[in-house]
C-alpha positions as semicolon CSV with decimal commas, in nm:
position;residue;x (nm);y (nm);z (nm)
1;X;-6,359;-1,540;-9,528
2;X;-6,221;-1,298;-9,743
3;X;-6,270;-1,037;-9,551
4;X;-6,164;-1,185;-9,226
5;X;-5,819;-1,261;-9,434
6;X;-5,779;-0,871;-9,510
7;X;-5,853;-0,761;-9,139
8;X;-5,540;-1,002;-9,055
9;X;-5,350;-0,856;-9,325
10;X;-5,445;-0,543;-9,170
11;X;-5,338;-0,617;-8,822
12;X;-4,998;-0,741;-8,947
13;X;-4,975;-0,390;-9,044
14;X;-5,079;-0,253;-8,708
15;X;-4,896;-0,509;-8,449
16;X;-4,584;-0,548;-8,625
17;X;-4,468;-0,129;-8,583
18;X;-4,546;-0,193;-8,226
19;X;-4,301;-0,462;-8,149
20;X;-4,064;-0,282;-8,377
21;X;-4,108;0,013;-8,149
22;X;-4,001;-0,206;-7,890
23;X;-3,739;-0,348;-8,039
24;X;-3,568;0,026;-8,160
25;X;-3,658;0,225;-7,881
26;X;-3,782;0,051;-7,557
27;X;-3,486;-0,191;-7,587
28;X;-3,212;0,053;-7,650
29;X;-3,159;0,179;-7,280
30;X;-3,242;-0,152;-7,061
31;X;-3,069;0,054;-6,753
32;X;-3,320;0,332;-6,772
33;X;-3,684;0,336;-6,918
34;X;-3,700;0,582;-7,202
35;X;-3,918;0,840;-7,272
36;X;-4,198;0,841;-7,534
37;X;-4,053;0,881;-7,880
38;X;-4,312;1,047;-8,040
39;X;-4,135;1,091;-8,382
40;X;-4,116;0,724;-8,405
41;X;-4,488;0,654;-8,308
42;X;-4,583;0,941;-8,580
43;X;-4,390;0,775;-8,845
44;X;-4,530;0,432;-8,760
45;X;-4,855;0,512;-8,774
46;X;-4,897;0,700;-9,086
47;X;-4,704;0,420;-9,242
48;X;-4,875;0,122;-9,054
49;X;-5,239;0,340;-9,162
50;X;-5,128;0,416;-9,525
51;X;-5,065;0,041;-9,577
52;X;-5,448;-0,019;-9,459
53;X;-5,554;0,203;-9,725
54;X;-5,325;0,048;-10,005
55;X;-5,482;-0,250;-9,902
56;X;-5,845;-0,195;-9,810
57;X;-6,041;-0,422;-9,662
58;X;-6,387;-0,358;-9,818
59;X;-6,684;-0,101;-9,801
60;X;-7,044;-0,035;-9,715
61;X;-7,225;0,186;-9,939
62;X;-6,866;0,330;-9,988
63;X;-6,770;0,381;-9,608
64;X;-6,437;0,224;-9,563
65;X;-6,484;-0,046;-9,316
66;X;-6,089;-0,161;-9,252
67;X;-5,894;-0,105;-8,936
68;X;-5,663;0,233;-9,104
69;X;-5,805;0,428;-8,820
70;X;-5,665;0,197;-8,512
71;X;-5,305;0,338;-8,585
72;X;-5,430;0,676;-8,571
73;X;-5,608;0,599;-8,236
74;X;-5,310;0,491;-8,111
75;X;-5,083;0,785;-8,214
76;X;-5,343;1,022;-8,041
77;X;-5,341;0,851;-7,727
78;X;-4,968;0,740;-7,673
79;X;-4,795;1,011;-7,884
80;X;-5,065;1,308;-7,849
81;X;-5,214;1,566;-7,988
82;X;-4,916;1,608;-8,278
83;X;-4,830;1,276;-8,298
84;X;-5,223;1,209;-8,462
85;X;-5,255;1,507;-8,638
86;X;-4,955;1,464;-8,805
87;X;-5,032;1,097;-8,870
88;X;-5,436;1,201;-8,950
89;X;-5,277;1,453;-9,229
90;X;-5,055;1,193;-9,411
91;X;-5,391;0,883;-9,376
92;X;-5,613;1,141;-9,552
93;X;-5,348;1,271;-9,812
94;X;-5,272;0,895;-9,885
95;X;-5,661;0,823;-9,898
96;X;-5,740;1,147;-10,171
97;X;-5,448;1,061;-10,358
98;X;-5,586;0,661;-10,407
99;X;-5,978;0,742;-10,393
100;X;-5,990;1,117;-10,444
101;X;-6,370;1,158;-10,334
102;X;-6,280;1,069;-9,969
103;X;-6,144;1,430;-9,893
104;X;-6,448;1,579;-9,825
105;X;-6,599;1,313;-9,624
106;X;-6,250;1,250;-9,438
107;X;-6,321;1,605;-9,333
108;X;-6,597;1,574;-9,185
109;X;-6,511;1,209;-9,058
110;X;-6,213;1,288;-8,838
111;X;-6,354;1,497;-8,554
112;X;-6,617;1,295;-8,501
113;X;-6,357;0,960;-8,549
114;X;-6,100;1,109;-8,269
115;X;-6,313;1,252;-8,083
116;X;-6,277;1,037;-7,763
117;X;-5,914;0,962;-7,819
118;X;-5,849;1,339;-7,807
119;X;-6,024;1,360;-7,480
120;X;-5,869;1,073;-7,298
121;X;-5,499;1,151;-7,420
122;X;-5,388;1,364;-7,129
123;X;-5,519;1,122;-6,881
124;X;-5,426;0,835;-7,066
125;X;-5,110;0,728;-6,899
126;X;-5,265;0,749;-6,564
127;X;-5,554;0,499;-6,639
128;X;-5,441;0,153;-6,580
129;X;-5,424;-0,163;-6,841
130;X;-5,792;-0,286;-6,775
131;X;-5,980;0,096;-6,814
132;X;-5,752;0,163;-7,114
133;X;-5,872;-0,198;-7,284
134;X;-6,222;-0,093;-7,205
135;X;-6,172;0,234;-7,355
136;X;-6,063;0,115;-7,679
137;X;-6,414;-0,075;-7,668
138;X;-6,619;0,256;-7,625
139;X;-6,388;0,397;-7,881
140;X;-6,476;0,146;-8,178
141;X;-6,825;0,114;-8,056
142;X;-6,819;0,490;-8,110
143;X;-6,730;0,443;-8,468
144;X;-6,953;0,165;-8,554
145;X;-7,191;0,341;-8,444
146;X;-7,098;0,700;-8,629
147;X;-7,091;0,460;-8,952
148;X;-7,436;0,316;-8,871
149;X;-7,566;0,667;-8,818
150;X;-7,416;0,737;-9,144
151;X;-7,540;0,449;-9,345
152;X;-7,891;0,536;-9,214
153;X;-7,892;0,869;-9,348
154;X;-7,798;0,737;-9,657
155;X;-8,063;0,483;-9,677
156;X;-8,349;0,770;-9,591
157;X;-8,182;0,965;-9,842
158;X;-8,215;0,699;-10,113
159;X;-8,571;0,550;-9,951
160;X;-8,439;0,201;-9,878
161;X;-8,421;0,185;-9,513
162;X;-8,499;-0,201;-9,554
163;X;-8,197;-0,247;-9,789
164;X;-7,986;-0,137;-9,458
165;X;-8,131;-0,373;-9,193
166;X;-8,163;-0,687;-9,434
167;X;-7,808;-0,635;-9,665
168;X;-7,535;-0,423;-9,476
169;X;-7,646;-0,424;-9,105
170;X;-7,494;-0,768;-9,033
171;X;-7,193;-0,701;-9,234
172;X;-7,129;-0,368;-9,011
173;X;-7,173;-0,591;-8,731
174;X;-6,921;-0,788;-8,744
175;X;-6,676;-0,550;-8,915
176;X;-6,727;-0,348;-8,571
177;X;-6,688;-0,664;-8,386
178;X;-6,392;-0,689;-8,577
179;X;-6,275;-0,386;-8,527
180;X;-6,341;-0,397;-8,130
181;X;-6,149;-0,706;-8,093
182;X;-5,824;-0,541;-8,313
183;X;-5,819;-0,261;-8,111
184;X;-5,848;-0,375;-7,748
185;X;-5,556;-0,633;-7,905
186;X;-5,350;-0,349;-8,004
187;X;-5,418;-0,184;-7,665
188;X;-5,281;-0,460;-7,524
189;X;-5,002;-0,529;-7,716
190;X;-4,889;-0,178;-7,658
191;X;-4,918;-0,268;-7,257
192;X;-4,802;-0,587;-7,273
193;X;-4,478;-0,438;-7,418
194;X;-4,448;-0,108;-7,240
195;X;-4,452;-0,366;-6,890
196;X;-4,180;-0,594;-7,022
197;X;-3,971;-0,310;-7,103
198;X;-4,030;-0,136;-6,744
199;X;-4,006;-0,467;-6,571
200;X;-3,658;-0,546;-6,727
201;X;-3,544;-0,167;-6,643
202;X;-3,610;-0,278;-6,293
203;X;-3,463;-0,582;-6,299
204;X;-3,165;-0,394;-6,402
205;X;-3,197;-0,150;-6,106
206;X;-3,245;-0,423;-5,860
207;X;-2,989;-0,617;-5,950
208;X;-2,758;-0,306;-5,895
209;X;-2,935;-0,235;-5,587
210;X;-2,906;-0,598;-5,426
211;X;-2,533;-0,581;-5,465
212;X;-2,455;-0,295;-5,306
213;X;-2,663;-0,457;-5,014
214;X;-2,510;-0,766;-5,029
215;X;-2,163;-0,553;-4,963
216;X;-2,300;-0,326;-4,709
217;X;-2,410;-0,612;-4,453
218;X;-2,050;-0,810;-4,526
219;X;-1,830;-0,486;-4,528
220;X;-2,013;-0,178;-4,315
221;X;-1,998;-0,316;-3,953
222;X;-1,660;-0,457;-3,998
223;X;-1,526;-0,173;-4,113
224;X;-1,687;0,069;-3,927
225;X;-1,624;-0,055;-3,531
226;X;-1,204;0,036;-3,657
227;X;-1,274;0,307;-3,792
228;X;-1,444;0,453;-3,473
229;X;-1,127;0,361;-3,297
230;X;-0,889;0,521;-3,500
231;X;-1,122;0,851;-3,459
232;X;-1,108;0,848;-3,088
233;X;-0,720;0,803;-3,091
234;X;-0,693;1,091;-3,322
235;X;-0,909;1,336;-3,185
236;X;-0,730;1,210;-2,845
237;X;-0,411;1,311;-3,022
238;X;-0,542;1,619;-3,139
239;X;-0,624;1,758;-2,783
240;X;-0,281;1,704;-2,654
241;X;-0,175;2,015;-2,439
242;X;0,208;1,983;-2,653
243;X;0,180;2,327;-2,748
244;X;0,535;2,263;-2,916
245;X;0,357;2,062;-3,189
246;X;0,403;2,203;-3,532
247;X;0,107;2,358;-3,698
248;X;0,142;2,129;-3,965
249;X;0,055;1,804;-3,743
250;X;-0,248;1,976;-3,670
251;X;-0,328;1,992;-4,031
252;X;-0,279;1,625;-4,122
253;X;-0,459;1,590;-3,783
254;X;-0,787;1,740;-3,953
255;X;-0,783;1,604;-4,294
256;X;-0,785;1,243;-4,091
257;X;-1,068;1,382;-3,933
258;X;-1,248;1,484;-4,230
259;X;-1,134;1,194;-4,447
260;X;-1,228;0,943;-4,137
261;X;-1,579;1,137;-4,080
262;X;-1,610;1,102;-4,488
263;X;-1,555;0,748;-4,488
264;X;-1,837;0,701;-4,195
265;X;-2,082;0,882;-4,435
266;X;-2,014;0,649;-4,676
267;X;-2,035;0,349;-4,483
268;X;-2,387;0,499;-4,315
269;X;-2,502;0,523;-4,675
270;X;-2,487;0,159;-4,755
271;X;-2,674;0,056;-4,471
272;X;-2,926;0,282;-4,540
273;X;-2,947;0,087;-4,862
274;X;-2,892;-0,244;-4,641
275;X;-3,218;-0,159;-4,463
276;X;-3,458;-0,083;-4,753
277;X;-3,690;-0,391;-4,705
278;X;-3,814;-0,276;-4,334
279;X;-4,086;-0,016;-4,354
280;X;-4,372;0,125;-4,106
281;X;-4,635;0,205;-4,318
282;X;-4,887;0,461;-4,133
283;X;-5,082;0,801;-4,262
284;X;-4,856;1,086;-4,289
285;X;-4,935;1,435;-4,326
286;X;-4,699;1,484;-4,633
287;X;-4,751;1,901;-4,586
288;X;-4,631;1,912;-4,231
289;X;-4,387;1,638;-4,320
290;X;-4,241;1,909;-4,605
291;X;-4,256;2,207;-4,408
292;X;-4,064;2,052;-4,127
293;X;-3,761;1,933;-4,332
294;X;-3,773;2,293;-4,532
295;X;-3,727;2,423;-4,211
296;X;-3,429;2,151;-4,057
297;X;-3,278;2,288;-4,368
298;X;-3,268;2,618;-4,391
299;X;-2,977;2,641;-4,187
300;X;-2,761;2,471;-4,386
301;X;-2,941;2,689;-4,708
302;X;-2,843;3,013;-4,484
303;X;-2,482;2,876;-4,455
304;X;-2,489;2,835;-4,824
305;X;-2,679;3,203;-4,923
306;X;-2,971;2,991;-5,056
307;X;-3,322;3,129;-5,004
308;X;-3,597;2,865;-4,963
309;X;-3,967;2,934;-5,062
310;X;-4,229;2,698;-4,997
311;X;-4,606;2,658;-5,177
312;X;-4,771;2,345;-4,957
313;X;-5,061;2,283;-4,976
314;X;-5,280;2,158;-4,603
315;X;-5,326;1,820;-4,525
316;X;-5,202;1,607;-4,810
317;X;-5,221;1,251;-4,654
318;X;-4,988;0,959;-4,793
319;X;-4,937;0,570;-4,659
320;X;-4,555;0,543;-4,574
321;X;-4,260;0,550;-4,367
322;X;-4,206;0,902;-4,192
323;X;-3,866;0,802;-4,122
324;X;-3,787;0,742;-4,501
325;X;-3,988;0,960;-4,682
326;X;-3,850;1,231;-4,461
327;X;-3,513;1,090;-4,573
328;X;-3,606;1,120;-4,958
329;X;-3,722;1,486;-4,839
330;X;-3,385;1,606;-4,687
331;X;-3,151;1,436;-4,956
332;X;-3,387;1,614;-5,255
333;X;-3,365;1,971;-5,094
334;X;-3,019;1,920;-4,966
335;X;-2,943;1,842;-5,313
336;X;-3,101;2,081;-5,426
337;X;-2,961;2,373;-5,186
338;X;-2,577;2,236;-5,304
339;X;-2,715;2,254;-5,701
340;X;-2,813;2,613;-5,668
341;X;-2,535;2,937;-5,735
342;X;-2,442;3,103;-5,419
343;X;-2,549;3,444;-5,300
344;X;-2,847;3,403;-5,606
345;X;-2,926;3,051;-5,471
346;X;-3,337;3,024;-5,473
347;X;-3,486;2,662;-5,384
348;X;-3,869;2,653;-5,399
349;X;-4,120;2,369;-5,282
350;X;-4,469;2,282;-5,400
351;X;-4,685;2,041;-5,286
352;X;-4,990;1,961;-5,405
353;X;-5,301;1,733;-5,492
354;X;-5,335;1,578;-5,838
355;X;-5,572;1,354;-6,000
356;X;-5,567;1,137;-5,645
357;X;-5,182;1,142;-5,637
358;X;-4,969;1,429;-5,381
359;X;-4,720;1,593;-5,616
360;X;-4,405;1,716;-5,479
361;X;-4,215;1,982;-5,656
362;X;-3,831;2,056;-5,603
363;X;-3,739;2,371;-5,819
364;X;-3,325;2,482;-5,803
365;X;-3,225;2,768;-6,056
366;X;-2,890;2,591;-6,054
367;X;-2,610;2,466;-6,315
368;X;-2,895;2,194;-6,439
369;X;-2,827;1,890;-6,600
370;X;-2,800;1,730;-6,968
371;X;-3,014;1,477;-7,087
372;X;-2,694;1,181;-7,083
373;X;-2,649;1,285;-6,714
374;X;-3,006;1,263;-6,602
375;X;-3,029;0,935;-6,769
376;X;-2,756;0,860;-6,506
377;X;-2,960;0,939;-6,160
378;X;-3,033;0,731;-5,927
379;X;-2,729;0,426;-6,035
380;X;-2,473;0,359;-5,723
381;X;-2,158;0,524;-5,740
382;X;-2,273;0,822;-6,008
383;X;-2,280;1,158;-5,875
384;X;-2,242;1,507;-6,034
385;X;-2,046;1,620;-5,678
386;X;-1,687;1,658;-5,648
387;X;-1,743;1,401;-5,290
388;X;-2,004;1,183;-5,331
389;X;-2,091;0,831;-5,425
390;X;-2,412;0,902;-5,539
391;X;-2,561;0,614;-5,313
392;X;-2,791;0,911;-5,177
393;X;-3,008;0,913;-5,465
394;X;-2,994;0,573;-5,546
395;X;-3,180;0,487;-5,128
396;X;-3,391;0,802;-5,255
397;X;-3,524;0,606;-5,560
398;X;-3,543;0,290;-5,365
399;X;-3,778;0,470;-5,089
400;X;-3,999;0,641;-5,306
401;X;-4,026;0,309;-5,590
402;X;-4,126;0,076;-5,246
403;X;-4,399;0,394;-5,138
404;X;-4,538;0,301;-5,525
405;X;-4,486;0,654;-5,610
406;X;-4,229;0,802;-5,923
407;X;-3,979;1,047;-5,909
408;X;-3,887;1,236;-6,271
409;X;-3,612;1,489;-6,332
410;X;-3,684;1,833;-6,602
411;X;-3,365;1,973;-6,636
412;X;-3,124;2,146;-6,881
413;X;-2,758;2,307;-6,859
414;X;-2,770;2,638;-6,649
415;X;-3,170;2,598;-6,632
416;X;-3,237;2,450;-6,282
417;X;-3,373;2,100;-6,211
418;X;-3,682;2,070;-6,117
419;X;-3,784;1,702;-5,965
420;X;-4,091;1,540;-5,937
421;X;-4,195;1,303;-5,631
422;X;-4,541;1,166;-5,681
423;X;-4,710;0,907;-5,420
424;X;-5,031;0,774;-5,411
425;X;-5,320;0,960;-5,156
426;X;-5,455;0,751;-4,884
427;X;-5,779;0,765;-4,981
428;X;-5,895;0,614;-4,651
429;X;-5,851;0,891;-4,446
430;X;-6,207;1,049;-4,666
């Protein structure tokens, strides 16, 4: 029982950095989801591990048998590479500097330890809740059985295998059961968090998204039958043979035009939002999809001295909406093609097949953005255009979120923007 009292204390230490996590970092930007914050998952491990070594647990034939390594499984596979070496360095500094004799065996411990965390790390994200949980299992069945391997050697080495099997081999046991169960929980914890913290961010967004709706289908068709009127009667006005008309009529004649053709856009733009929830899902060749609106717009790129080269991969097959996704296509390179200097302008497209998901890549070499402005994308009425109301990008994130795919931005002041559109492949077209 005593030992079952220091694995809790132990997993006080390991659970309680991971709601604080949550509670400094995943909660601190409800309207957006964050990014990983490695620096805080580095410091929170090394502490949350240094604790479990302050505090140990107990040993077998002087093989730590506490739960110090979970943080540091953790680190590797939700911070990376850094993250656990970083947090790996300060476990075994703290471990020399309490039980000196451990630095040579901590050396040759560690590869073997993180072994399988290191190889599932870049993959890691992609896996979902139920294969990560049943990787942490192979993980600390890994290590158990490293430690029995080790505790055999030791017994041939002294000549008492029989003092392994009858003495220490049931208390590995259930350390490694213990050890299973701690890390699957902290696996899960992790999840369990990271999906509350996404689900509220999208709470958020649909909240902001049901409004606007809500005012499209009471405002847009009331407003826009007059202002179709008023259009005819100018443009009516406009073509008037009265050739003594001053030239400046004609000028407050077009900018009614422009501003009345502005406000249509506007109006077309929340019912496009308006009409989100009706979708014809079929198989759609996403490469001739691409190619097709690269070439609607290169037109509009000429007009604008903007050169547009394209990288697309054949027959890249998605479920979805033609109609929409060729929407999200248009508004991302028209967007692009308005982002990138003129006369120098250079838009490129890639498209291509990753891990079972069809990667689209929108590269501008334009002004860029900062971090505080990408954080922005996607809300109604933000925009980084002079005329805008930014509801383009927020129906472009609505598409591509109801198509179960992600869109990220990469960007920095006069470095380009490069976005990322990433959808799911029908796989039943193989």
């Amino acid at each position: 029982m005593e030992m079952f009292k220091d694995f809790l204390l132990h997993v006080s230490f390991i659970l309680f950095p991971i709601f604080l996590y949550h509670a400094l970092w995943l909660s601190r930007t409800p309207a957006h989801f964050p990014k990983t914050n490695k620096l805080l998952i580095t410091v929170f491990a090394s502490i949350s591990s240094a604790l479990c070594i302050m505090y140990p647990v107990g040993s077998i034939l002087d093989l730590q048998t506490g739960l110090q390594s979970i943080p540091l499984v953790l680190a590797i596979l939700y911070g990376g590479y850094t993250a656990g070496i970083v947090a790996i360095l300060v476990s075994s500094t703290v471990k020399f500097v309490m039980y000196g004799s451990f630095l040579w065996v901590g050396l040759i411990v560690v590869p073997i330890y993180f072994f399988i965390p290191f190889l599932l790390y870049r993959k890691w994200r992609q896996y979902s809740k139920q294969r990560k949980l049943l990787y942490g299992v192979l993980i600390a069945l890994s290590k158990g059985m490293f430690i029995y391997i080790g505790l055999l050697v030791v017994s041939l080495i002294e000549y008492s295998p029989a003092f392994i099997m009858q003495q220490k081999l049931l208390e590995l046991f259930f350390s490694t059961l213990y050890y299973i169960f701690f890390l699957v929980l902290s696996i899960y914890s992790i999840e369990f968090v990271k999906e509350n913290a996404q689900m509220r961010t999208q709470l958020v967004q649909s909240e902001k998204l049901t409004i606007v709706s809500e005012l499209a289908a009471s405002v847009a068709h009331e407003v826009r039958n007059p202002l179709t009127v008023v259009r005819g009667f100018i443009q009516l006005l406009f073509s008037s043979d009265n050739t003594k008309e001053p030239s400046t009529n004609k000028d407050y004649k077009n900018l009614v035009l422009s501003e009345l053709d502005r406000a249509q856009d506007i109006i077309t733009s929340y019912l496009d939002i308006a009409k989100q929830n009706y979708y014809q899902i079929e198989s759609l060749n996403l490469s001739k999809l691409l190619e097709e609106c690269a070439s609607l717009m290169t037109s509009y790129a000429n007009f604008k001295s903007v050169t547009i080269h394209q990288s697309i991969e054949p027959d890249l097959y998605i479920q979805g909406d033609e109609t929409k996704i060729k929407q999200v296509m248009i508004n991302l390179i028209k967007n692009a093609i308005e982002a990138a200097p003129e006369h120098e302008g250079k838009i490129e497209l890639f498209a291509s097949k990753e891990n079972h998901r069809i990667c689209l890549y929108f590269v501008d070499n334009g002004v860029g953005m900062s971090e505080s402005q990408m954080k922005k994308l996607g809300e109604p009425y933000y925009t980084l255009k002079n005329k805008g109301t930014g509801l383009g990008l927020t129906v472009t994130f609505s598409i591509i979120e109801n198509h179960h795919g992600t869109i990220r931005f990469k960007s920095s002041l006069q470095s380009g923007t490069t976005v990322t559109v990433k959808f799911p492949e029908d796989t039943r077209r193989k």
